[in-house]
Coordinates of C-alpha atoms in Angstrom, one line a residue:
X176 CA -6.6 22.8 -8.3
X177 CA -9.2 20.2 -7.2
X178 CA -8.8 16.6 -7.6
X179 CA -10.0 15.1 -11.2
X180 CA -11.7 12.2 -12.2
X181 CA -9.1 11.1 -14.6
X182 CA -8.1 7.6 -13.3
X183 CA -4.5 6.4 -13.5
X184 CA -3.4 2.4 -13.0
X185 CA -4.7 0.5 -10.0
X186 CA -1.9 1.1 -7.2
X187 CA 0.9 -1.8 -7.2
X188 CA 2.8 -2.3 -4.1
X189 CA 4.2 -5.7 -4.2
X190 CA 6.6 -6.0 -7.7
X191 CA 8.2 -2.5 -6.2
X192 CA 8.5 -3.6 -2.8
X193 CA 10.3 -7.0 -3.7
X194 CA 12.3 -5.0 -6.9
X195 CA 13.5 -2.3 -4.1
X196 CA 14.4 -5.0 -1.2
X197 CA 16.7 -7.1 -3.8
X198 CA 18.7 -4.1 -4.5
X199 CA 19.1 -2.3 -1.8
X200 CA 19.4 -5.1 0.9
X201 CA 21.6 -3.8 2.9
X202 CA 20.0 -0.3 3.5
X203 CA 16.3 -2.3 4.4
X204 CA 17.9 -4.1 6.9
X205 CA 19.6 -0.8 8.5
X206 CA 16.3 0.8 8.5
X207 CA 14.4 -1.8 9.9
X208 CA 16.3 -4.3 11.5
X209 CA 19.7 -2.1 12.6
X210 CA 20.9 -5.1 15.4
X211 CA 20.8 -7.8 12.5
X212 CA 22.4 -5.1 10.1
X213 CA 25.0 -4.6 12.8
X214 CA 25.9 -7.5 13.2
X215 CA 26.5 -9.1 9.2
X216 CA 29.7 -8.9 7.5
X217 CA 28.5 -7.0 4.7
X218 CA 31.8 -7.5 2.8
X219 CA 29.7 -10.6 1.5
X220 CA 27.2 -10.4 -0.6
X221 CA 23.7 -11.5 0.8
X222 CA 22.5 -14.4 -1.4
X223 CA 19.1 -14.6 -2.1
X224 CA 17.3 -18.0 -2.2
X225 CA 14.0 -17.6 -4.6
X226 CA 14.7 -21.4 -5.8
X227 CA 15.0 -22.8 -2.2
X228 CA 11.6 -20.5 -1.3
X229 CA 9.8 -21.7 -3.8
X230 CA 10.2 -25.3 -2.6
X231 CA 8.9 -24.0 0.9
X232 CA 5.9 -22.0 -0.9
X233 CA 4.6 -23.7 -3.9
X234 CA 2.7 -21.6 -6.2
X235 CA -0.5 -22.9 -5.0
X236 CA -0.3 -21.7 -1.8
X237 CA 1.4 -18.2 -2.7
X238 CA -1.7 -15.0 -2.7
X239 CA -1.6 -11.7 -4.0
X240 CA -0.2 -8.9 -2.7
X241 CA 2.9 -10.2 -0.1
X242 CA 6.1 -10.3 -0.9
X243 CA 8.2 -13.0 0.3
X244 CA 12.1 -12.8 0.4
X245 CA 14.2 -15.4 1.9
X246 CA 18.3 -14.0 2.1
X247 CA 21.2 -15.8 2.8
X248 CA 23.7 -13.4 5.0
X249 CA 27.1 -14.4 7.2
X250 CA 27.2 -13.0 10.2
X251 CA 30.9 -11.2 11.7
X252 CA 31.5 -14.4 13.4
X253 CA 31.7 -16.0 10.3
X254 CA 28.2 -18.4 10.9
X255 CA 25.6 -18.1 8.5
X256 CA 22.0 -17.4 8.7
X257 CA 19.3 -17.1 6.7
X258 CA 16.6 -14.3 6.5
X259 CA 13.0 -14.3 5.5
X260 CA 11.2 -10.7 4.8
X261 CA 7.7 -10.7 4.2
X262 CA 6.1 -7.7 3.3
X263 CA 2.0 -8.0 3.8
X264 CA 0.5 -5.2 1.2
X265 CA -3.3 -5.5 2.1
X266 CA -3.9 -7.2 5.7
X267 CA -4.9 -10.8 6.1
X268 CA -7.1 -10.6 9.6
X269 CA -6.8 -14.4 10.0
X270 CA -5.0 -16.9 12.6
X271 CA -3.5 -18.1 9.1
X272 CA -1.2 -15.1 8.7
X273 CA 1.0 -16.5 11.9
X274 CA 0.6 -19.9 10.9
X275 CA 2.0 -19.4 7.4
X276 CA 5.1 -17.6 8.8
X277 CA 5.2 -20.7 11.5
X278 CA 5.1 -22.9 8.6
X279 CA 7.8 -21.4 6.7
X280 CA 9.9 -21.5 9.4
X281 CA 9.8 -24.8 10.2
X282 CA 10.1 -26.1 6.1
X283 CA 13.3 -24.4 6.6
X284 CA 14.6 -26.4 9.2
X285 CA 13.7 -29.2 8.7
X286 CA 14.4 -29.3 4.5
X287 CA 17.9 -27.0 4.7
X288 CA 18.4 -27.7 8.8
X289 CA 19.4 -23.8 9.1
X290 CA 18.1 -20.8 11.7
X291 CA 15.9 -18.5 9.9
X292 CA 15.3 -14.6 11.1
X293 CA 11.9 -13.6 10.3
X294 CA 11.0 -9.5 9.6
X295 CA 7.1 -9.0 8.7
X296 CA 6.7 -5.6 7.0
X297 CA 3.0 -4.5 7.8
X298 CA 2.5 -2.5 5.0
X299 CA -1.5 -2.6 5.4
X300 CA -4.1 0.0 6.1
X301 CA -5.7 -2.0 9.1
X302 CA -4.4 0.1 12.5
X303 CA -5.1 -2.8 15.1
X304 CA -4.0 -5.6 13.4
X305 CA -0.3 -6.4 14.5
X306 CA 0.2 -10.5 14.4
X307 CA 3.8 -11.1 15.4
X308 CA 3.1 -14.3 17.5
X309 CA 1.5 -17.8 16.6
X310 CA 0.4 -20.1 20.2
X311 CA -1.1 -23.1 20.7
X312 CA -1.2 -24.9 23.8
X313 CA -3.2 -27.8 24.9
X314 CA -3.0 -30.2 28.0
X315 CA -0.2 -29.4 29.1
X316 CA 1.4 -28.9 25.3
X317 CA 2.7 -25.5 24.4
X318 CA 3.8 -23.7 20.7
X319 CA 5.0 -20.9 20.7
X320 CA 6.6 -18.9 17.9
X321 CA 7.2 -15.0 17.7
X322 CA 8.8 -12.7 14.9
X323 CA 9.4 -9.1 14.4
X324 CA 7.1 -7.2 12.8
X325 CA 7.2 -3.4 11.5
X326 CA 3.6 -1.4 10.9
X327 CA 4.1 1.0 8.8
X328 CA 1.4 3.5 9.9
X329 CA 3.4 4.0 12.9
X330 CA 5.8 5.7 10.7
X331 CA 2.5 8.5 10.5
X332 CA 4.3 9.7 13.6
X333 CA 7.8 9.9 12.5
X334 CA 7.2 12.1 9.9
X335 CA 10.3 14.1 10.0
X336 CA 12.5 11.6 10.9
X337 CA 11.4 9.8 7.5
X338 CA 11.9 13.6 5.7
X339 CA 15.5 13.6 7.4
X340 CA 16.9 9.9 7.5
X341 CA 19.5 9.7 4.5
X342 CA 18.2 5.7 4.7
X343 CA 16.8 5.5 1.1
X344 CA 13.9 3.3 2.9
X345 CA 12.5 6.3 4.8
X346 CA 12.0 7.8 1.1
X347 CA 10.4 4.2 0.3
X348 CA 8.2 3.9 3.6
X349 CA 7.0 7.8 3.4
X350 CA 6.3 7.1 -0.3
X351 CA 4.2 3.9 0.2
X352 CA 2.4 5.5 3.1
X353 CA 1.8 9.1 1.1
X354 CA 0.1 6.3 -1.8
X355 CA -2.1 4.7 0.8
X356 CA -3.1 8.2 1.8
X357 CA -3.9 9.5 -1.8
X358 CA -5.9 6.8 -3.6
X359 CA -8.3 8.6 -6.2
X360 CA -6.9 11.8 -5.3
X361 CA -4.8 12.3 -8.4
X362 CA -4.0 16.1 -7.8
X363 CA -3.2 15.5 -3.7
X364 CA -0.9 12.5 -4.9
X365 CA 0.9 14.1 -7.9
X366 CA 2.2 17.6 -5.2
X367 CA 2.9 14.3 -2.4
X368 CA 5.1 12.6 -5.4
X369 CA 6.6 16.2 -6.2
X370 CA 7.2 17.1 -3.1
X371 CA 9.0 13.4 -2.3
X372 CA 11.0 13.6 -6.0
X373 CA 12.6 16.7 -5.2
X374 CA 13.8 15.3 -1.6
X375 CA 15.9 12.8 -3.2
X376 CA 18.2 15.3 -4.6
X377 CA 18.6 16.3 -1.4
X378 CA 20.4 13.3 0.0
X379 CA 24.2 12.6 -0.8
X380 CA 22.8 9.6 -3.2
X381 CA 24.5 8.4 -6.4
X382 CA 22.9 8.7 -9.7
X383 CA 21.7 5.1 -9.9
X384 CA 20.5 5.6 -6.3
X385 CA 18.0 8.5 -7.3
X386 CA 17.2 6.9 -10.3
X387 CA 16.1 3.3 -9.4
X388 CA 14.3 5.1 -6.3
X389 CA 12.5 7.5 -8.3
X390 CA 11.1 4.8 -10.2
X391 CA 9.4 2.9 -7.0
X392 CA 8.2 6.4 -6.3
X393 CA 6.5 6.6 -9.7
X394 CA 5.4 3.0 -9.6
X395 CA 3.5 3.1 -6.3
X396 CA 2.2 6.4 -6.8
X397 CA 0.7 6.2 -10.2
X398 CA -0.9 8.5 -12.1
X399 CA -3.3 9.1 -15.2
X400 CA -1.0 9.8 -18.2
X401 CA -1.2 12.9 -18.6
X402 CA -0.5 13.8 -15.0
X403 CA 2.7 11.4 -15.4
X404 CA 4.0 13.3 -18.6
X405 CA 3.6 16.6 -16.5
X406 CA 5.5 15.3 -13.6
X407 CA 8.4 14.3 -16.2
X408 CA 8.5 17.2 -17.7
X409 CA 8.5 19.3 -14.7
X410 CA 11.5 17.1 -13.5
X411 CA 13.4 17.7 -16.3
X412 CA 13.2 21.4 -15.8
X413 CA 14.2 21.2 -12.5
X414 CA 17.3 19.2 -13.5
X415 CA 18.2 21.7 -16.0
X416 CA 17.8 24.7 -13.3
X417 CA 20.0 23.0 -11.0
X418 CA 22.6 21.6 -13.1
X419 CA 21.8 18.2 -12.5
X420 CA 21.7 15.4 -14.6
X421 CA 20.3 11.9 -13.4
X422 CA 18.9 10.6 -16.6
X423 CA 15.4 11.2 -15.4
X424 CA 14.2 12.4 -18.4
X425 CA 10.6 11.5 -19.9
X426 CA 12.6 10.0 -22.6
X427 CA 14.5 7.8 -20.4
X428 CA 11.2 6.5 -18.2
X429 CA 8.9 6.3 -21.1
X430 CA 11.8 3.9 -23.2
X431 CA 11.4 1.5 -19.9
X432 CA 8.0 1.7 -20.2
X433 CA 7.5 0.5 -23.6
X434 CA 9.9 -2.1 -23.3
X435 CA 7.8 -3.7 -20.2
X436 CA 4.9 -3.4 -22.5
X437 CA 6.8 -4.9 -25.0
X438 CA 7.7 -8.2 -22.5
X439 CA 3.9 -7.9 -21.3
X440 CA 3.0 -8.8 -25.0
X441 CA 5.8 -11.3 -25.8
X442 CA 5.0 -13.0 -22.6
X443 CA 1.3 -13.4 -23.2
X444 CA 1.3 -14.5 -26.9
X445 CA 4.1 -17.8 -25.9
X446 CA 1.5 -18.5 -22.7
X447 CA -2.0 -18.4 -25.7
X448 CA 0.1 -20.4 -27.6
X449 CA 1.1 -23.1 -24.8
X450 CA -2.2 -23.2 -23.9
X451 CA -4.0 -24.0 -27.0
X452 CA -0.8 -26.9 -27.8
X453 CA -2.2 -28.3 -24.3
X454 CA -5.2 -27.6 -23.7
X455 CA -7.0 -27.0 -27.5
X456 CA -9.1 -24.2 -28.0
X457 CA -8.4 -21.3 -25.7
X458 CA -12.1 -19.5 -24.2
X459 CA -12.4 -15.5 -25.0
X460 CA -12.7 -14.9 -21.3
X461 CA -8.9 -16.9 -20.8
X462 CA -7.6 -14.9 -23.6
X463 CA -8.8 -11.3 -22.7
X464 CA -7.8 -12.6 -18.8
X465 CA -4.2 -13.3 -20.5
X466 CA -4.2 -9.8 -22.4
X467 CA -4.3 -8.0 -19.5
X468 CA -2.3 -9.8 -17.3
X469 CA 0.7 -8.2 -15.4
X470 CA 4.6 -9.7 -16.5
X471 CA 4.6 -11.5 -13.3
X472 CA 1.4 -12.9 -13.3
X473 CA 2.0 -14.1 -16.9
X474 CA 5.6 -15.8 -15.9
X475 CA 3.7 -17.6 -12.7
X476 CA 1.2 -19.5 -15.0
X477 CA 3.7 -20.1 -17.8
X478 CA 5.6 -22.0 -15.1
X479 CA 1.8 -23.9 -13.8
X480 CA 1.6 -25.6 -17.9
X481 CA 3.9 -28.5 -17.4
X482 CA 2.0 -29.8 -13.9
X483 CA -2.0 -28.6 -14.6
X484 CA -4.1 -31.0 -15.5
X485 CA -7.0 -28.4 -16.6
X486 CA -7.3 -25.2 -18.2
X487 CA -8.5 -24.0 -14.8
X488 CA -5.4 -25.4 -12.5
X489 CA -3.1 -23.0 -14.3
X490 CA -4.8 -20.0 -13.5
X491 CA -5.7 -21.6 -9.6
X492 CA -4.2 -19.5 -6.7

């Protein structure tokens, strides 16, 4: 078969990414941080501070595509210590990139007075670029501040060990990278996303394991509709042949589906309506920008009503 011209959505990396690292914690930190995941006492619970981040990173400084996670953990020595993940989707080639993570760093301290472990995931398509240190020095006058950062092309070369790890986050790294590799190649991408479906079954994972996974899988490597009905079907059958039953059905992901839609909607009729109550008479191009808004984009300028001052501050990056 050769590749069609039938286009599916744009790619989304960052909702997944930041859906996948909340509920599998634990298993990120194995794969790419094993001494920190070594040494927590994961008989508690990480905690996960999106209230105290948001006070470090106000909206209006936040950008599309990165995720930023900031974890609370105790370590087997009882102490505690707080982590911050950022996962950059599409590179930022700028001296700003290690200033922001400087800045969040020190917000930390000095508003919550704790140590904070930083991880940068370097999920980008941009070889060379590999920030993982912010200096400035001057007369004598020296800052200095270094993280750990993960590239994920370098993974290009691990290939097996991703196909053999029983780490659910080789299965997520080997999908993102296999999405990067496929864009507007909707035959290539739908025998990658097959062939990376089938390996999950594979592993010793439980039911909810294979499920929530298979759904990044089919969230990062979208594809037209029809391809995506195809895919589902063909899972189904392979369930049946092997006795399996993992609630994978079409049935199943196309319920979900139409529920999001359902909240996309909801979501963007309140936000029209708060508008025009503050604002008067809402412009066709704000309405139609609203419409086809994602849930999380809708949420984040529902939020921006109560402190904009303009039409135009609520939909400000």
């Amino acid at each position: 078969m050769t590749d069609n011209a039938n286009q599916a959505q744009p790619d989304e990396y960052d909702a997944p990414w930041k859906v996948i690292l909340k509920g599998y914690f634990k298993d990120f930190l194995a794969f790419f941080l094993p001494q920190a995941h070594a040494e927590i006492d994961w008989r508690r619970p990480a905690e996960f501070l999106d209230q105290e981040f948001s006070r470090l990173v106000p909206s209006s400084e936040s950008k599309d595509r990165r995720v930023d996670l900031l974890a609370k953990v105790w370590l087997l020595d009882g102490s505690e210590r707080w982590v911050l993940i950022h996962v950059e989707v599409h590179g930022n080639r700028t001296a700003e990139f290690e200033e922001r993570m400087l800045t969040v760093q020190y917000r930390v301290r000095d508003l919550y007075h704790r140590p904070v472990v930083a991880l940068v995931i370097l999920a980008d398509e941009e070889t060379h670029w590999r920030p993982s240190e912010y200096r400035d020095e001057m007369w004598g006058t020296q800052l200095s501040y270094r993280f750990t950062s993960v590239k994920l092309l370098d993974y290009l070369n691990r290939l097996p060990e991703l196909e053999e790890s029983d780490n659910p986050f080789a299965i997520v790294t080997l999908a993102h990278l296999r999405a990067k590799q496929t864009k507007r190649q909707p035959q290539t991408r739908y025998a990658q996303r097959w062939q990376i479906t089938r390996s999950l079954y594979r592993r010793s994972y439980s039911r909810e394991q294979v499920y929530n996974f298979c759904r990044f899988i089919e969230w990062v490597m979208a594809l037209p509709d029809d391809m995506e009905r195809q895919i589902l079907e063909e899972l189904k059958v392979f369930e049946e042949e092997n006795e399996m039953s993992y609630m994978l059905s079409a049935e199943r992901f196309g319920m979900e589906k139409g529920v999001l839609i359902g909240e996309q909607k909801g979501e963007a009729n309140v936000l029209l309506r708060l508008l025009q109550r503050r604002f008067g008479q809402v412009p066709d191009p704000v309405k139609a920008k609203v419409t086809d808004a994602k849930l999380e984009s809708l949420e984040a300028w529902t939020d921006r009503i109560l402190d904009a001052k303009t039409l135009d501050d609520v939909f400000a990056n």
